[in-house]
Coordinates of C-alpha atoms and ligand atoms in Angstrom, one line a residue:
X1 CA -5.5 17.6 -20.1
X2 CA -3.1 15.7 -17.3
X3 CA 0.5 17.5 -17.7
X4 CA 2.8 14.8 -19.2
X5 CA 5.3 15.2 -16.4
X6 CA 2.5 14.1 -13.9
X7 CA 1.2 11.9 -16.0
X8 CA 4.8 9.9 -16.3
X9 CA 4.7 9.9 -12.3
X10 CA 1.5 9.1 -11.7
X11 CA 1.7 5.8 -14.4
X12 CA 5.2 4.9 -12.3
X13 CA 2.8 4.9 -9.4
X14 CA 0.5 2.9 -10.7
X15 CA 3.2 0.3 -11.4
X16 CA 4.6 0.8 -7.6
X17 CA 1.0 0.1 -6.0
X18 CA 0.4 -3.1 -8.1
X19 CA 4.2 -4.0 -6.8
X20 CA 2.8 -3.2 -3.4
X21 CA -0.6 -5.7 -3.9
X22 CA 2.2 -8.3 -5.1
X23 CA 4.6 -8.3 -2.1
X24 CA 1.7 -8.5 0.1
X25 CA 0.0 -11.0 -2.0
X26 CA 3.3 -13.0 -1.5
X27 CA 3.3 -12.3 2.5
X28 CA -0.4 -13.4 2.6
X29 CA 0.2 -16.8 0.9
X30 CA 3.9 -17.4 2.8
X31 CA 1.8 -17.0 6.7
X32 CA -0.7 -19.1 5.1
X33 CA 1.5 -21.7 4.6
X34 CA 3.1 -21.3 8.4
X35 CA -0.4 -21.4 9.5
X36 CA -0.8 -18.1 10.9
X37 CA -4.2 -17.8 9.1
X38 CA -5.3 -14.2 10.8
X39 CA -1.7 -12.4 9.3
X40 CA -2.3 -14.2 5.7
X41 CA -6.0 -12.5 6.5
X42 CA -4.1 -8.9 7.4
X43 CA -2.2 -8.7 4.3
X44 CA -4.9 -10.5 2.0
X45 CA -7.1 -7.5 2.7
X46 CA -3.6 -5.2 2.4
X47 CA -3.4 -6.7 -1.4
X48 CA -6.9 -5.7 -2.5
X49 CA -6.0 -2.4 -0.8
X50 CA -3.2 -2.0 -3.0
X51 CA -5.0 -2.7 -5.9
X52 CA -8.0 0.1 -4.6
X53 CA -4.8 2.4 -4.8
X54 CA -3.8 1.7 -8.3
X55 CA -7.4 2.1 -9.4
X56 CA -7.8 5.3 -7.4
X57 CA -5.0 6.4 -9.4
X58 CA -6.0 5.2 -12.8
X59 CA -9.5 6.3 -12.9
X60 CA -7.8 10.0 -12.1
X61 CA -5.6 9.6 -15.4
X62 CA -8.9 8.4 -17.0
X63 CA -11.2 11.1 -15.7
X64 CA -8.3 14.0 -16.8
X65 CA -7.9 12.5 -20.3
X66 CA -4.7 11.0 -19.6
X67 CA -3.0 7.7 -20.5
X68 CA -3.1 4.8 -18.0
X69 CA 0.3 2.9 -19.6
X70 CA 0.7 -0.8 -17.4
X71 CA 4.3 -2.4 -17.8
X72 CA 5.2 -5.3 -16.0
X73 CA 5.5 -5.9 -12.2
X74 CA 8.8 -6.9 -10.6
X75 CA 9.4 -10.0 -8.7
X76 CA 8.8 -10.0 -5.0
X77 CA 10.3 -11.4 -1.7
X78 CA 9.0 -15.1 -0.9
X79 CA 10.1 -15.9 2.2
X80 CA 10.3 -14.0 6.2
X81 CA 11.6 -15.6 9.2
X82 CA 8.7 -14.3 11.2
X83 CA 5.8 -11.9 11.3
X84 CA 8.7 -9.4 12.8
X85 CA 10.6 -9.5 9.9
X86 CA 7.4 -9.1 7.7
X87 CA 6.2 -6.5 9.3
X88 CA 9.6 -4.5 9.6
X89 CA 9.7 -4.7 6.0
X90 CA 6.0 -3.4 5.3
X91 CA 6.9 -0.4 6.9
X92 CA 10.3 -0.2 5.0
X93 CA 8.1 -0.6 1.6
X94 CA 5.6 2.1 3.0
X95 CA 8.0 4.3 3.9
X96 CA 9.0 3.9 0.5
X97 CA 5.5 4.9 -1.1
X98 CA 5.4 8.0 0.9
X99 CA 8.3 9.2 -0.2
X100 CA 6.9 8.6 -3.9
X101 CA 3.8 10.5 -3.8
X102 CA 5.8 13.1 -1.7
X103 CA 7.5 13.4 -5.2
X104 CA 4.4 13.3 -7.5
X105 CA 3.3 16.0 -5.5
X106 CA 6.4 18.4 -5.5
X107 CA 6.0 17.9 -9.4
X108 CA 2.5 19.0 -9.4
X109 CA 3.4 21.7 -7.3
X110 CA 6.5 22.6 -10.0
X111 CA 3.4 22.1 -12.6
X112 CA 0.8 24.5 -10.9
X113 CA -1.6 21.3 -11.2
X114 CA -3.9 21.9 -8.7
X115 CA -6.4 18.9 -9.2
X116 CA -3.6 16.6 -9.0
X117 CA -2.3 18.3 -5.8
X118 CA -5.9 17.9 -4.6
X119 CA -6.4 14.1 -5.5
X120 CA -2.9 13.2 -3.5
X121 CA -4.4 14.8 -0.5
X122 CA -6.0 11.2 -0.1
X123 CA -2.8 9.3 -0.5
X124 CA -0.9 11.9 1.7
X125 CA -3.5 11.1 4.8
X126 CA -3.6 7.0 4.1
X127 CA 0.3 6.6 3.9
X128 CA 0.2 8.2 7.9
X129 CA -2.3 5.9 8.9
X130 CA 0.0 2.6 6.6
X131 CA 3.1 3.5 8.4
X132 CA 1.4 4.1 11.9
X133 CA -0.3 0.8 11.5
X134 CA 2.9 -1.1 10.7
X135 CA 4.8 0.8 13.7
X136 CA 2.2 -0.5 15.8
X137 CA 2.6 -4.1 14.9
X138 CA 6.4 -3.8 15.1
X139 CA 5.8 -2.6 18.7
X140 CA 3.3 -5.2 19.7
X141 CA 5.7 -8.0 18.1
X142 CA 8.8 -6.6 19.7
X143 CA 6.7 -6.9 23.4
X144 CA 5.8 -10.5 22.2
X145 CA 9.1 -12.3 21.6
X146 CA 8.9 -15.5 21.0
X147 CA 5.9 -16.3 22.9
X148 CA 3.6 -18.5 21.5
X149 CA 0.3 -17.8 23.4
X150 CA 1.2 -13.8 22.2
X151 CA 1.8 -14.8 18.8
X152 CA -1.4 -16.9 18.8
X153 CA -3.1 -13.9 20.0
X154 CA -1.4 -11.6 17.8
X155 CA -2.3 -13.3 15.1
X156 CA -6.3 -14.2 16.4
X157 CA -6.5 -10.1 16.3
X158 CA -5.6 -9.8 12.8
X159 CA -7.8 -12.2 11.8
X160 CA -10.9 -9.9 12.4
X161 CA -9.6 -7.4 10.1
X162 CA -12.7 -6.6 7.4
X163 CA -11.9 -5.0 4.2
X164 CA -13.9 -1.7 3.6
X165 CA -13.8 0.1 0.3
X166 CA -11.9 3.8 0.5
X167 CA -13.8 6.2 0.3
X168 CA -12.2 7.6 -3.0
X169 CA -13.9 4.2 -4.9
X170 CA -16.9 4.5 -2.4
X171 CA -17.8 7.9 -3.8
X172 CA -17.7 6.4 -7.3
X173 CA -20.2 3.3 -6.9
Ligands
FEO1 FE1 -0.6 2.1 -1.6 FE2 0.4 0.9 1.1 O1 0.3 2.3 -0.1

């Protein structure tokens, strides 16, 4: 049986990742519009990765007899000046996530629930890699200015990103 204080976090988290799917979903479709077809790619794939999150999360309730509770999503943001700007707030947001599942684990800790603590292990490791990742684009976009041939290039890289299934959900098919 999944302790109810867990339980509460871990359905609030499931809330935050579909947010998360959203405001990417929302950055995906605004560089699509602006043409920058490789960045709508990048954050199409970080959407469905969102959504693997919440999943991840509510097959756990499932799989400790818990209840998965959905309530609605907030709006998100519609509009950046420029992959900068888009970018600088992805790693705002992530920050933002770590910091959450930092908290769902100090509660299982306060809970002695040690199959919980074990589960966000996963999380713990992919929000390094999320914020490293956005760091590094901030970086690259910072070097590239307003240059056009970088920014085509920039955005040519991110077009080869291939979605790949996390291993949490990989193990399960
Ligand atoms: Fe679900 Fe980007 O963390």
């Amino acid at each position: 049986m999944l302790n109810k204080k867990v339980e509460e976090a871990i359905n609030a988290q499931i809330n935050a990742e579909f947010w998360s799917a959203y405001l990417y979903l929302s950055m995906s479709m605004h560089f699509a519009n602006k043409g920058y077809d490789g960045i709508a790619n990048w954050f199409a794939i970080q959407f469905k990765e969102e959504q693997d999150h919440a999943t991840i999360f509510m097959n756990y309730v499932n799989s400790r007899d818990g209840k998965v509770l959905l309530r609605p999503i907030d709006g998100v943001d519609t509009e950046w000046c420029c992959p900068a700007e888009a970018f600088k707030a992805t790693l705002a947001h992530e920050q933002k996530v770590t910091a959450l599942i930092n908290e769902i684990y100090a509660i299982a800790v306060e809970e002695k629930d040690y199959a919980t603590q074990n589960m966000l292990q996963w999380f713990i490791n992919e929000q390094v890699e999320e914020e490293e990742t956005a760091r590094g684009y901030i970086d690259a976009l910072e070097k590239i200015g307003d240059n056009g041939y970088g920014l085509y290039m920039f955005d040519k890289e991110l077009a080869a990103r291939a979605y790949t299934t996390p291993s949490p959900l990989a193990s399960k098919a």
